[in-house]
Every structure is written in structure tokens, then in C-alpha cells.
Amino acid sequence: MIHLAKTMPPSPADNATMTIGEVADYLKVTERTIYRLAGAKQIPAFKVGGNWRFSKVDIELWIRDQSASTDNPKISNAHRRK
């Protein structure tokens, strides 16, 4: 069986560049949250002419990474041995 997703080249929309507003809408958070995450380098982002931009592919990978880290939470300080 042929899997088209593996044989077809990615479309330009797959690696679209997104703005602060688009990422905020995509993640269902406020623009302020995205500014904070980008400024703290907690979300993959880059600047073009002083404006934040985001690769959709990088955001989707970041979401997967965030989901994986919540599936395996680290031991909280309250449960660590002293």
C-alpha cells in the first residue's frame, strides 16, 4: 500500500510562517502569552524587522514536545528526597 503523505512533497502551507495573532488563535491563548513565551525563548520563534514570526511546522513540533513532557511529569519538589 502506498502512503501518499510520505510520497507527496510538503505543501507550502505545511511550513507557513505565522504571526503572533495567528499563533495565539491557533493555540487558543492571548497574544500577550505568545509575546511572553517568545521573549523567554520558550516557544520556537524568530524576528523579522522587529516582529515575531513562527514556523507552523516548528509550532506543531513544539506542541508535541509539550504534550510528551506532560505525559511524563518530573517529580515535584514536594516529592523529592531531602
Coordinates of N, CA and C in Angstrom, one line a residue:
M1 N 0.8 -1.2 0.0 CA 0.0 0.0 0.0 C 0.9 1.2 0.0
I2 N 0.6 2.2 -0.8 CA 1.3 3.5 -0.9 C 0.7 4.5 0.1
H3 N 1.5 5.1 0.8 CA 1.1 6.2 1.7 C 1.4 7.5 1.1
L4 N 0.4 8.2 0.6 CA 0.6 9.5 -0.1 C 1.3 10.5 0.8
A5 N 1.1 10.5 2.1 CA 1.7 11.5 2.9 C 3.2 11.4 2.9
K6 N 3.7 10.2 2.6 CA 5.2 10.0 2.6 C 5.7 10.3 1.2
T7 N 4.9 10.1 0.1 CA 5.4 10.3 -1.2 C 5.2 11.6 -1.8
M8 N 4.2 12.4 -1.3 CA 4.0 13.7 -1.8 C 4.9 14.7 -1.2
P9 N 5.4 15.7 -1.9 CA 6.2 16.7 -1.3 C 5.3 17.6 -0.4
P10 N 5.9 18.2 0.6 CA 5.1 19.0 1.5 C 4.6 20.2 0.8
S11 N 3.4 20.7 1.1 CA 2.8 21.8 0.5 C 3.4 23.1 1.2
P12 N 3.4 24.2 0.5 CA 3.9 25.5 1.1 C 3.1 25.8 2.4
A13 N 1.9 25.4 2.5 CA 1.1 25.7 3.7 C 1.6 24.9 4.9
D14 N 2.3 23.8 4.7 CA 2.8 23.0 5.8 C 3.9 23.7 6.6
N15 N 4.6 24.6 5.9 CA 5.7 25.3 6.6 C 5.4 26.8 6.5
A16 N 4.2 27.2 6.7 CA 3.8 28.6 6.6 C 4.4 29.3 7.8
T17 N 4.6 30.6 7.6 CA 5.1 31.5 8.6 C 3.9 32.1 9.2
M18 N 3.9 32.1 10.6 CA 2.7 32.7 11.3 C 3.1 33.9 12.1
T19 N 2.1 34.8 12.3 CA 2.3 36.0 13.1 C 1.9 35.6 14.6
I20 N 2.2 36.6 15.5 CA 1.7 36.5 16.9 C 0.3 36.2 17.0
G21 N -0.6 36.9 16.2 CA -2.0 36.7 16.3 C -2.4 35.4 15.8
E22 N -1.8 34.9 14.7 CA -2.2 33.6 14.2 C -1.8 32.5 15.1
V23 N -0.6 32.6 15.8 CA -0.2 31.6 16.7 C -1.1 31.6 18.0
A24 N -1.5 32.8 18.4 CA -2.4 32.9 19.6 C -3.7 32.3 19.2
D25 N -4.2 32.5 18.1 CA -5.5 31.9 17.7 C -5.4 30.4 17.6
Y26 N -4.3 29.9 17.0 CA -4.0 28.5 16.8 C -3.9 27.8 18.1
L27 N -3.3 28.4 19.1 CA -3.1 27.8 20.4 C -4.2 28.1 21.4
K28 N -5.1 29.0 21.0 CA -6.3 29.4 21.8 C -5.8 30.1 23.1
V29 N -4.8 31.0 23.0 CA -4.3 31.8 24.1 C -4.3 33.3 23.6
T30 N -3.9 34.2 24.5 CA -3.8 35.6 24.2 C -2.5 35.9 23.5
E31 N -2.5 37.0 22.8 CA -1.3 37.4 22.1 C -0.2 37.7 23.2
R32 N -0.6 38.2 24.3 CA 0.3 38.6 25.4 C 1.1 37.3 25.8
T33 N 0.4 36.2 25.9 CA 1.0 34.9 26.3 C 2.1 34.5 25.2
I34 N 1.8 34.7 24.0 CA 2.7 34.3 22.9 C 3.9 35.3 23.0
Y35 N 3.7 36.6 23.2 CA 4.8 37.5 23.4 C 5.7 37.1 24.5
R36 N 5.1 36.7 25.6 CA 5.9 36.3 26.8 C 6.7 35.0 26.5
L37 N 6.1 34.1 25.9 CA 6.8 32.8 25.6 C 7.9 33.0 24.6
A38 N 7.7 33.8 23.6 CA 8.7 34.1 22.6 C 9.9 34.9 23.2
G39 N 9.6 35.9 24.0 CA 10.6 36.7 24.7 C 11.4 35.9 25.6
A40 N 10.8 34.9 26.2 CA 11.6 34.0 27.2 C 12.2 32.8 26.5
K41 N 12.1 32.7 25.1 CA 12.6 31.6 24.3 C 12.0 30.3 24.7
Q42 N 10.7 30.3 25.1 CA 10.1 29.1 25.5 C 9.2 28.5 24.4
I43 N 9.2 29.2 23.2 CA 8.4 28.7 22.1 C 9.3 29.1 20.9
P44 N 9.4 28.2 19.9 CA 10.3 28.5 18.7 C 9.8 29.7 17.9
A45 N 10.6 30.7 17.8 CA 10.2 31.9 17.1 C 11.5 32.6 16.6
F46 N 11.2 33.6 15.7 CA 12.3 34.4 15.2 C 11.7 35.8 14.8
K47 N 12.6 36.7 14.7 CA 12.1 38.1 14.4 C 12.5 38.5 13.0
V48 N 11.6 39.2 12.3 CA 11.8 39.7 11.0 C 11.4 41.2 11.1
G49 N 12.4 42.1 11.0 CA 12.2 43.5 11.1 C 11.6 43.9 12.4
G50 N 12.0 43.2 13.5 CA 11.5 43.6 14.8 C 10.1 42.9 15.2
N51 N 9.5 42.1 14.3 CA 8.3 41.5 14.5 C 8.5 40.0 14.7
W52 N 7.8 39.4 15.7 CA 7.9 37.9 15.9 C 7.3 37.2 14.8
R53 N 7.9 36.1 14.3 CA 7.3 35.2 13.4 C 7.6 33.7 13.8
F54 N 6.7 32.8 13.4 CA 6.7 31.5 13.9 C 6.5 30.5 12.7
S55 N 7.3 29.5 12.6 CA 7.1 28.4 11.6 C 6.0 27.5 12.1
K56 N 5.0 27.2 11.3 CA 3.9 26.4 11.7 C 4.4 25.0 12.0
V57 N 5.4 24.5 11.2 CA 6.0 23.1 11.5 C 6.7 23.1 12.9
D58 N 7.4 24.2 13.2 CA 8.1 24.3 14.5 C 7.1 24.3 15.6
I59 N 6.0 25.1 15.4 CA 5.0 25.2 16.5 C 4.3 23.8 16.7
E60 N 4.0 23.1 15.6 CA 3.4 21.8 15.8 C 4.4 20.8 16.5
L61 N 5.7 20.9 16.2 CA 6.6 20.0 16.9 C 6.7 20.4 18.3
W62 N 6.7 21.7 18.6 CA 6.8 22.2 20.0 C 5.5 21.7 20.8
I63 N 4.4 21.7 20.1 CA 3.2 21.2 20.8 C 3.3 19.8 21.2
R64 N 3.9 19.0 20.2 CA 4.1 17.5 20.5 C 5.1 17.4 21.7
D65 N 6.2 18.2 21.7 CA 7.1 18.1 22.8 C 6.5 18.5 24.1
Q66 N 5.6 19.5 24.1 CA 5.0 19.9 25.3 C 4.0 18.8 25.8
S67 N 3.3 18.2 24.9 CA 2.4 17.1 25.2 C 3.2 15.9 25.8
A68 N 4.3 15.6 25.2 CA 5.2 14.5 25.7 C 5.7 14.8 27.1
S69 N 6.1 16.0 27.4 CA 6.6 16.3 28.7 C 5.5 16.3 29.8
T70 N 4.3 16.6 29.4 CA 3.2 16.5 30.4 C 2.8 15.0 30.6
D71 N 3.1 14.2 29.7 CA 2.8 12.7 29.9 C 3.7 12.1 30.8
N72 N 4.9 12.7 31.0 CA 6.0 12.2 31.9 C 6.4 13.3 32.8
P73 N 5.5 13.7 33.7 CA 5.9 14.9 34.6 C 7.1 14.5 35.4
K74 N 7.9 15.6 35.7 CA 9.1 15.4 36.6 C 8.5 15.4 38.0
I75 N 9.3 14.8 38.9 CA 9.0 14.8 40.3 C 9.0 16.2 40.8
S76 N 7.9 16.5 41.5 CA 7.8 17.9 42.0 C 8.7 18.0 43.2
N77 N 9.0 19.2 43.6 CA 9.9 19.5 44.8 C 9.3 18.9 46.0
A78 N 8.0 18.8 46.2 CA 7.4 18.3 47.4 C 7.7 16.8 47.5
H79 N 7.9 16.1 46.4 CA 8.1 14.6 46.4 C 9.5 14.2 46.3
R80 N 10.5 15.1 46.3 CA 11.9 14.8 46.2 C 12.4 14.4 47.5
R81 N 13.4 13.5 47.6 CA 14.1 13.2 48.8 C 14.9 14.4 49.3
K82 N 15.0 14.6 50.5 CA 15.8 15.6 51.1 C 17.1 15.1 51.6

